[in-house]
Short mmCIF file of C-alpha atoms in Angstrom, two decimals:
data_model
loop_
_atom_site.label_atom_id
_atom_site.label_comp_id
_atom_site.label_asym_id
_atom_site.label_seq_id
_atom_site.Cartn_x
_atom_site.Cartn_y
_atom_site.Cartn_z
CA UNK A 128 0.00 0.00 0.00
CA UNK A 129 1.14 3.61 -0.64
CA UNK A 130 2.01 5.53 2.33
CA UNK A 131 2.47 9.53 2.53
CA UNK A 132 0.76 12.77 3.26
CA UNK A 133 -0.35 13.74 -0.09
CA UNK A 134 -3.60 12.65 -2.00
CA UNK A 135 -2.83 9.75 -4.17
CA UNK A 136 -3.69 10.31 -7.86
CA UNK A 137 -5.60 7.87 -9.89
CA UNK A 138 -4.64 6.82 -13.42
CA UNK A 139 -6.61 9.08 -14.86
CA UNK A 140 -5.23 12.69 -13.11
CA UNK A 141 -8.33 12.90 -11.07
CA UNK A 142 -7.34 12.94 -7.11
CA UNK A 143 -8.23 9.29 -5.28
CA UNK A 144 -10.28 10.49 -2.48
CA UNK A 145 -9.71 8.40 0.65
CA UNK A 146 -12.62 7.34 3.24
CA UNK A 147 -12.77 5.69 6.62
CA UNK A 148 -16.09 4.13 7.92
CA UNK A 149 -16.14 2.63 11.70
CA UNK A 150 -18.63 -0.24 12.45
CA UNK A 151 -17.56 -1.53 8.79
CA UNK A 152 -18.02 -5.36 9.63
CA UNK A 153 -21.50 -5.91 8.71
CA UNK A 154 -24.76 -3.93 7.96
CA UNK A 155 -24.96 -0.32 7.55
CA UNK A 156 -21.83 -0.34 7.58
CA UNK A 157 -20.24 -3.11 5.35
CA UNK A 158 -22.87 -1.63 2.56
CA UNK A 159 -21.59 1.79 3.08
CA UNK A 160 -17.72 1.37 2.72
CA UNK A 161 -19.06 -1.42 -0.76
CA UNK A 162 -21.14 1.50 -1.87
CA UNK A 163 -17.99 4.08 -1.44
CA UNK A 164 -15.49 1.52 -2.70
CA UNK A 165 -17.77 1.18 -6.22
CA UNK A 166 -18.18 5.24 -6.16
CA UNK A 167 -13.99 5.14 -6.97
CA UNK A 168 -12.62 6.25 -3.41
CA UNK A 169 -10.19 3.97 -1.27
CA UNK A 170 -11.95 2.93 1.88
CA UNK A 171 -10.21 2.11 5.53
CA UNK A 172 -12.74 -0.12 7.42
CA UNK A 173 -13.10 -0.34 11.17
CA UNK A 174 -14.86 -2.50 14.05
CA UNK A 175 -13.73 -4.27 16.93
CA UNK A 176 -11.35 -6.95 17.18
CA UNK A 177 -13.56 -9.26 17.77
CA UNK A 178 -15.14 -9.05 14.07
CA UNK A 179 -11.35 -9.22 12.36
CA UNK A 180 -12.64 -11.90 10.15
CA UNK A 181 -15.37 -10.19 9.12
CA UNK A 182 -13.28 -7.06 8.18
CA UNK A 183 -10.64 -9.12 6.67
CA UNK A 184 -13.53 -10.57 4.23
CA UNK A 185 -14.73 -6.89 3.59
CA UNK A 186 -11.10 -5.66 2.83
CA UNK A 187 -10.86 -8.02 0.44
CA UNK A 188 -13.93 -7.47 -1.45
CA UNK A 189 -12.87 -4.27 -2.12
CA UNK A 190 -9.37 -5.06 -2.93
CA UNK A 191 -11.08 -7.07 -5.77
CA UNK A 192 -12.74 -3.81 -7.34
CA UNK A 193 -9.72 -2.34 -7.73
CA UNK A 194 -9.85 0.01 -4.32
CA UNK A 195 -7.30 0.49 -2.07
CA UNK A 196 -8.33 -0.51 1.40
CA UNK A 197 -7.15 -0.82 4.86
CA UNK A 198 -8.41 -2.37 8.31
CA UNK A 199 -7.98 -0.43 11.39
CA UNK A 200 -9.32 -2.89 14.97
CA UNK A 201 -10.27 0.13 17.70
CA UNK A 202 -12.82 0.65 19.61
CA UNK A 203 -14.26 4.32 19.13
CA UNK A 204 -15.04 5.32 22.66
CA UNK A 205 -11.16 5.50 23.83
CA UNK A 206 -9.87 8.54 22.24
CA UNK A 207 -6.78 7.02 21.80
CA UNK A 208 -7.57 4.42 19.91
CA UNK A 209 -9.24 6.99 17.88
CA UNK A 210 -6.45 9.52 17.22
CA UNK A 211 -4.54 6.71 16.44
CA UNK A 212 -6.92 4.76 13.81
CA UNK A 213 -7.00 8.34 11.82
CA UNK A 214 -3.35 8.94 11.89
CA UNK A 215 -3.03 4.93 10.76
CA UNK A 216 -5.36 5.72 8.05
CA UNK A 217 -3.66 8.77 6.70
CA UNK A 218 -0.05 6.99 6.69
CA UNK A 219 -1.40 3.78 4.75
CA UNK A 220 -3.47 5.45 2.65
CA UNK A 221 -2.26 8.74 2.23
CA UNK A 222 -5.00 11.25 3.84
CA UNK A 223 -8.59 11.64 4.55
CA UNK A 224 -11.27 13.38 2.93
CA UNK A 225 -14.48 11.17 4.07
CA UNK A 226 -14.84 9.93 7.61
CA UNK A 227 -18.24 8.55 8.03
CA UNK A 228 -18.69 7.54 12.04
CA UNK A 229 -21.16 4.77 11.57
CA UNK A 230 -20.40 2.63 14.54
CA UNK A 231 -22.74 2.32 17.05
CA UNK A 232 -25.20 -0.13 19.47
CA UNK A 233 -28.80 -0.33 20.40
CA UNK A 234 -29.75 -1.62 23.80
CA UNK A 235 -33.76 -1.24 25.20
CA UNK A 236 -34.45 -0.20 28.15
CA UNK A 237 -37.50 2.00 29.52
CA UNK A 238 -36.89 4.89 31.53
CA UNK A 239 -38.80 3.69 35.04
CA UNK A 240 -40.22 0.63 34.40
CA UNK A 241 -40.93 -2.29 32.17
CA UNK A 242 -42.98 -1.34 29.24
CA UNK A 243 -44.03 -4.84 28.81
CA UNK A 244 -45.80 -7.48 30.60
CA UNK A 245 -44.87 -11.08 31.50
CA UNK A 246 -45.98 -14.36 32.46
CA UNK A 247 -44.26 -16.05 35.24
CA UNK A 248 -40.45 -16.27 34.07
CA UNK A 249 -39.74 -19.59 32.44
CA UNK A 250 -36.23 -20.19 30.30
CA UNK A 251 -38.07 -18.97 27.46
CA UNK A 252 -38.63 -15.45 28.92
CA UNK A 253 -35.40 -15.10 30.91
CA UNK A 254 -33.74 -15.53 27.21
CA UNK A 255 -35.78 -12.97 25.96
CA UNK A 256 -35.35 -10.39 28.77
CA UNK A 257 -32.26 -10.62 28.86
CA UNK A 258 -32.40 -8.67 25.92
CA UNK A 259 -34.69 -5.98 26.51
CA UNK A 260 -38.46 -4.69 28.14
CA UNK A 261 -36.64 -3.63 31.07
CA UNK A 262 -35.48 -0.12 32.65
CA UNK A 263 -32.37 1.49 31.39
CA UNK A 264 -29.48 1.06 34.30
CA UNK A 265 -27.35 3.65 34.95
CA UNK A 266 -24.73 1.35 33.29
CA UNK A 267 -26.85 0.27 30.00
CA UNK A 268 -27.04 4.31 29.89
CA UNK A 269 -23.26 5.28 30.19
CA UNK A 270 -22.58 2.17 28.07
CA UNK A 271 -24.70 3.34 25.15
CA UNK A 272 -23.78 7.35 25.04
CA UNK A 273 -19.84 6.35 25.09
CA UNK A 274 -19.97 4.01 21.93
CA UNK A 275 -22.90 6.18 19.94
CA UNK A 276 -21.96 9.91 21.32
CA UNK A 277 -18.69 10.29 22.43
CA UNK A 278 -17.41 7.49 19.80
CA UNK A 279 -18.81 9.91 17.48
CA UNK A 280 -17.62 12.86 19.25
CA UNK A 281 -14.47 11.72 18.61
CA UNK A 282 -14.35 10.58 15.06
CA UNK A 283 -15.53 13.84 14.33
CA UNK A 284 -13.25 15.88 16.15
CA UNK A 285 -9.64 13.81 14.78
CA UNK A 286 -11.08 13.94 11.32
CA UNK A 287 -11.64 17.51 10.98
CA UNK A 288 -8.58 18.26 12.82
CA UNK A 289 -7.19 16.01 9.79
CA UNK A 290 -8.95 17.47 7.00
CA UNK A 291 -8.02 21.11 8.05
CA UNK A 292 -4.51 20.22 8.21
CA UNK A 293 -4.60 18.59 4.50
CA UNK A 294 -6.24 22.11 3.02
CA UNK A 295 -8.79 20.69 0.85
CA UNK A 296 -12.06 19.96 2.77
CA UNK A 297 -14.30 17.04 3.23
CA UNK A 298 -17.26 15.26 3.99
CA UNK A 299 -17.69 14.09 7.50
CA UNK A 300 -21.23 11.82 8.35
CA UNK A 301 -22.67 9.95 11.36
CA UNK A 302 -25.17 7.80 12.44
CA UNK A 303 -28.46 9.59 13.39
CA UNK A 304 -32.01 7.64 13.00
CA UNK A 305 -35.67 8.76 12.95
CA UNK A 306 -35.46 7.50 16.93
CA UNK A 307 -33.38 10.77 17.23
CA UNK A 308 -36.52 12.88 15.65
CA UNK A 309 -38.96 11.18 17.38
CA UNK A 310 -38.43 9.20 20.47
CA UNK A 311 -38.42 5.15 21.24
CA UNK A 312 -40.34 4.36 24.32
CA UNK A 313 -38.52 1.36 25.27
CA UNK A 314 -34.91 2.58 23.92
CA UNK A 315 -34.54 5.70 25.94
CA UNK A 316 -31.05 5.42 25.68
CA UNK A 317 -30.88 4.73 22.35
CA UNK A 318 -33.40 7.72 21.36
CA UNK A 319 -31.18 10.07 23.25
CA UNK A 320 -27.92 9.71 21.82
CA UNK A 321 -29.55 9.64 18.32
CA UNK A 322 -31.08 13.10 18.87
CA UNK A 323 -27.68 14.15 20.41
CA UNK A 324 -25.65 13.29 17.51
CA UNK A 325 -27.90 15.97 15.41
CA UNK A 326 -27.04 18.68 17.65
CA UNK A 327 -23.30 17.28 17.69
CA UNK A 328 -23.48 17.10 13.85
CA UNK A 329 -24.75 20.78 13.39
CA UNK A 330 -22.68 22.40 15.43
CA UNK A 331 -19.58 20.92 13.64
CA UNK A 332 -21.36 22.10 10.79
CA UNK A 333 -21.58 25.60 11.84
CA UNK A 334 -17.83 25.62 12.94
CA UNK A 335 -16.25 23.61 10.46
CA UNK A 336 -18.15 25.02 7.07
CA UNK A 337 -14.97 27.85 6.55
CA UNK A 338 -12.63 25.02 6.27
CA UNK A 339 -14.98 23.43 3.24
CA UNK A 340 -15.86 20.64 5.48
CA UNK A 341 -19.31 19.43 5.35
CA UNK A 342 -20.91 17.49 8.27
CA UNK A 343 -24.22 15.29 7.94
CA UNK A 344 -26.13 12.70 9.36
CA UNK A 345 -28.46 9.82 7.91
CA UNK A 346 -31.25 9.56 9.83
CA UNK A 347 -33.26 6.18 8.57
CA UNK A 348 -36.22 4.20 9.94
CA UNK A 349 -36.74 0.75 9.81
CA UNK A 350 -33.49 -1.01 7.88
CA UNK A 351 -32.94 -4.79 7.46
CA UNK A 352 -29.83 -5.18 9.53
CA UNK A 353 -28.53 -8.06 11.27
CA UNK A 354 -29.32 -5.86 14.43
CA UNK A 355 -33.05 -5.43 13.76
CA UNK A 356 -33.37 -8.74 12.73
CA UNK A 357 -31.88 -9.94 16.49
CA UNK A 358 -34.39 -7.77 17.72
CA UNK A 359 -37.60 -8.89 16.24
CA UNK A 360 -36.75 -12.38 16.59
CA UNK A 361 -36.32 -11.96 20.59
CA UNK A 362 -39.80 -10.35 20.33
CA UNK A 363 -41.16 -12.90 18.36
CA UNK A 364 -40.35 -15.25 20.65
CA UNK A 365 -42.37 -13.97 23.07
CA UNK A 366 -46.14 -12.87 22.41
CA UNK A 367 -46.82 -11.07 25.47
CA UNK A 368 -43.69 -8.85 24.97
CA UNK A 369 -45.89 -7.28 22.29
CA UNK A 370 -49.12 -7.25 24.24
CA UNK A 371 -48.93 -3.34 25.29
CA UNK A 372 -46.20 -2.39 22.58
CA UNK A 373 -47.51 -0.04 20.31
CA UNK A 374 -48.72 -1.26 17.10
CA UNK A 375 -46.18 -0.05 14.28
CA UNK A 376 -47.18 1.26 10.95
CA UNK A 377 -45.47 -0.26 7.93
CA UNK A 378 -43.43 2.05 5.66
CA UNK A 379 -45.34 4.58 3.35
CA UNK A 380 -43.50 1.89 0.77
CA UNK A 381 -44.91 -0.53 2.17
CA UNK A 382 -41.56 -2.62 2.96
CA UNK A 383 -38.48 -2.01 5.03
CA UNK A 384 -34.97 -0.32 3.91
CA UNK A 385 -31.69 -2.58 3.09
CA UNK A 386 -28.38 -1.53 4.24
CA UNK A 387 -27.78 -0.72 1.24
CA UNK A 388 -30.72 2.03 0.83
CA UNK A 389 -28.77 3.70 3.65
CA UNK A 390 -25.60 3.72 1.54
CA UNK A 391 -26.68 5.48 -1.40
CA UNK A 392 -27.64 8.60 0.92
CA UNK A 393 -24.22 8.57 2.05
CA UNK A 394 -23.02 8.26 -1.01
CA UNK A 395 -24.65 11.54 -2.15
CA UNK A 396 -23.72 13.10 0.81
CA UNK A 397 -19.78 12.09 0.41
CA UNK A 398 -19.60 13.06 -3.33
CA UNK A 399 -18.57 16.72 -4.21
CA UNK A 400 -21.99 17.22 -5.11
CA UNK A 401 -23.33 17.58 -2.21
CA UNK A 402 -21.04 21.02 -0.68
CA UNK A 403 -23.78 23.36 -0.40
CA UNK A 404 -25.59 20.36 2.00
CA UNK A 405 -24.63 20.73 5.92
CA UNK A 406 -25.88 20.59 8.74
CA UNK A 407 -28.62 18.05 7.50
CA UNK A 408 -30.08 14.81 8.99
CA UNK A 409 -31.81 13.16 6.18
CA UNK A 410 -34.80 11.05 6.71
CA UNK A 411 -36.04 8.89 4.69
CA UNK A 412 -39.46 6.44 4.79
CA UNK A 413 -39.50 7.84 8.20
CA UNK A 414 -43.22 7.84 8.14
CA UNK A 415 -42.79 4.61 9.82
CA UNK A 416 -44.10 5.85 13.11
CA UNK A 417 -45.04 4.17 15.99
CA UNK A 418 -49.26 4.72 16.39
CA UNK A 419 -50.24 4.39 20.04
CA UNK A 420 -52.42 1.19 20.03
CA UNK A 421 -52.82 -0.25 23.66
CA UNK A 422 -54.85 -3.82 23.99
CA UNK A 423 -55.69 -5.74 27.04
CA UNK A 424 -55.24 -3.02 29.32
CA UNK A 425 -57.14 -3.94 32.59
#
C-alpha cells in the first residue's frame, strides 16, 4: 500500500479520495464502505477486534474492485484508539477526505419501568429479557452514550482536525435515525444519543463550514440489519412482549430499507456534489411511526 501525506492520484489525473467508515463489519456499515469503494474512493474499514474476520472478508472485497483498502481494529469510545486509527489511516493510505462515524449499538431499556408485561419467568422469557423490556441502568445508559456519542464525538473531532490540516475539505457523516426525531419508548437510551448526535453534527457544521468541510447525518427508519433482525426475533419469541407495545405502521413503501438504501444517501452526501448540503439529517421512509395502540389493558 502507498504511504504519505499527499492525496494519491488515480490513473486518470483525477485525485483518489480516501474514506474511513467505523462499524464496517457488517450492515450499515459493510454496505456503506461497498457502496464508497464502487463510487472510486479507497476505503479504511473499522470495528472491533472481535469481528477481524469479518473485516478481513470486507477488505478483500474491495481489494477485488480495484480500491485500495485498509483495516484499522479500535474501539471508538477511547480517544486514543481513535487519534490513532485516523493517523493509521492517513499513513497507509495517504489522507482523509471522508470519515463517516457509523459505529454504534442499540440496547432497550424504559426509563422507570418495564414497558411490557410477562408471564411467570420460564427459560423462554429469561432468554428474551435478557435482551430488553426492562429499565435502562445507569450502566446500560453510560454504556450506550460512550460508543454512539462520544465514539462519534471523537471521530468527528480527529477527522476535521485532519482534513483542516490537508487544506482541501471534506465530507464528514454519522449515524443519526428517525429514533433521534422522534423518540423510542422502550430505547430511551438509544433515542437520546440519536437526537444528540444531530445537535453534535450541526454544530460541527456551523464551525467547520470555513474550512470546506461538510458534516451530515443519515437519519433512517426501519433497515434490514442483522441488528433489527436480532431484535424482532427476541420479540417474536415472546407474544406477550408485544401485548402493550404499540402497534407499528409499515413504511409509506410498504416494505423495510436494506443496508444498502442507507448507503446510497451517504453516497450523495460524500460526493462533491453535495457542498452546499450541511448541517442536514436526512430522513427517509421515516413515516414509519409508531401509532399508540394499547390492547388488554385492565
Amino acid at each position: 500500500m502507498t504511504s504519505g501525506p499527499l492525496a494519491i492520484m488515480s490513473e486518470s489525473g483525477t485525485t483518489r479520495r480516501i474514506a474511513l467508515v467505523t462499524g464496517a463489519a457488517q450492515g450499515i456499515g459493510r454496505a456503506i464502505a461497498i457502496r464508497l469503494a464502487d463510487d472510486g474512493l479507497d476505503v479504511a474499514v473499522n470495528d472491533i477486534h472481535a469481528k477481524k474476520d469479518l473485516l478481513d472478508s470486507l477488505a478483500s472485497e474491495l481489494l477485488a474492485k480495484g480500491r485500495r483498502s485498509y483495516i484499522v481494529c479500535a474501539d471508538v469510545s477511547i480517544e486514543e484508539e481513535v487519534k490513532g486509527m485516523i493517523d493509521t489511516v492517513v499513513e497507509e493510505l495517504g489522507g482523509l477526505d471522508v470519515m463517516v462515524a457509523n459505529a454504534g449499538i442499540f440496547k432497550t431499556g424504559s426509563l422507570i419501568e418495564s414497558l411490557y408485561t410477562f408471564p411467570p419467568l420460564t427459560e423462554m422469557v429469561l432468554k428474551v429479557s435478557a435482551h430488553a423490556k426492562h429499565p435502562a441502568s445507569v450502566e446500560h445508559w453510560n454504556a450506550t452514550f460512550e460508543v454512539n456519542v462520544k465514539g462519534t464525538f471523537l471521530c468527528y473531532k480527529y477527522a476535521a482536525a485532519q482534513m483542516i490540516s490537508q487544506g482541501r475539505g471534506g465530507r464528514i457523516i454519522g449515524p443519526s435515525s428517525k429514533n433521534g426525531k422522534r423518540g423510542m419508548p422502550d430505547g430511551i437510551a438509544y433515542s437520546s444519543t440519536k437526537f444528540a448526535i444531530r445537535g453534535l453534527t450541526q454544530a460541527a457544521a456551523m464551525e467547520l463550514g470555513r474550512h470546506g468541510i461538510t458534516v451530515n447525518t443519515y437519519a433512517p427508519g426501519a433497515i434490514d440489519t442483522p441488528m433489527m433482525q436480532t431484535t424482532r426475533a427476541e420479540r417474536a419469541l415472546n407474544p406477550h412482549a408485544n401485548r402493550d407495545r404499540p402497534a407499528r405502521v409499515p413504511p409509506a413503501v410498504g416494505y423495510d430499507g436494506k443496508s444498502e438504501d442507507v448507503a446510497s444517501i451517504v453516497s450523495y452526501l460524500a460526493s462533491k456534489e453535495a457542498h452546499f448540503i450541511t448541517g442536514s439529517s436526512l430522513s427517509y421512509v421515516w413515516l414509519a411511526q409508531l401509532v399508540v395502540r394499547f390492547t388488554d389493558l385492565v
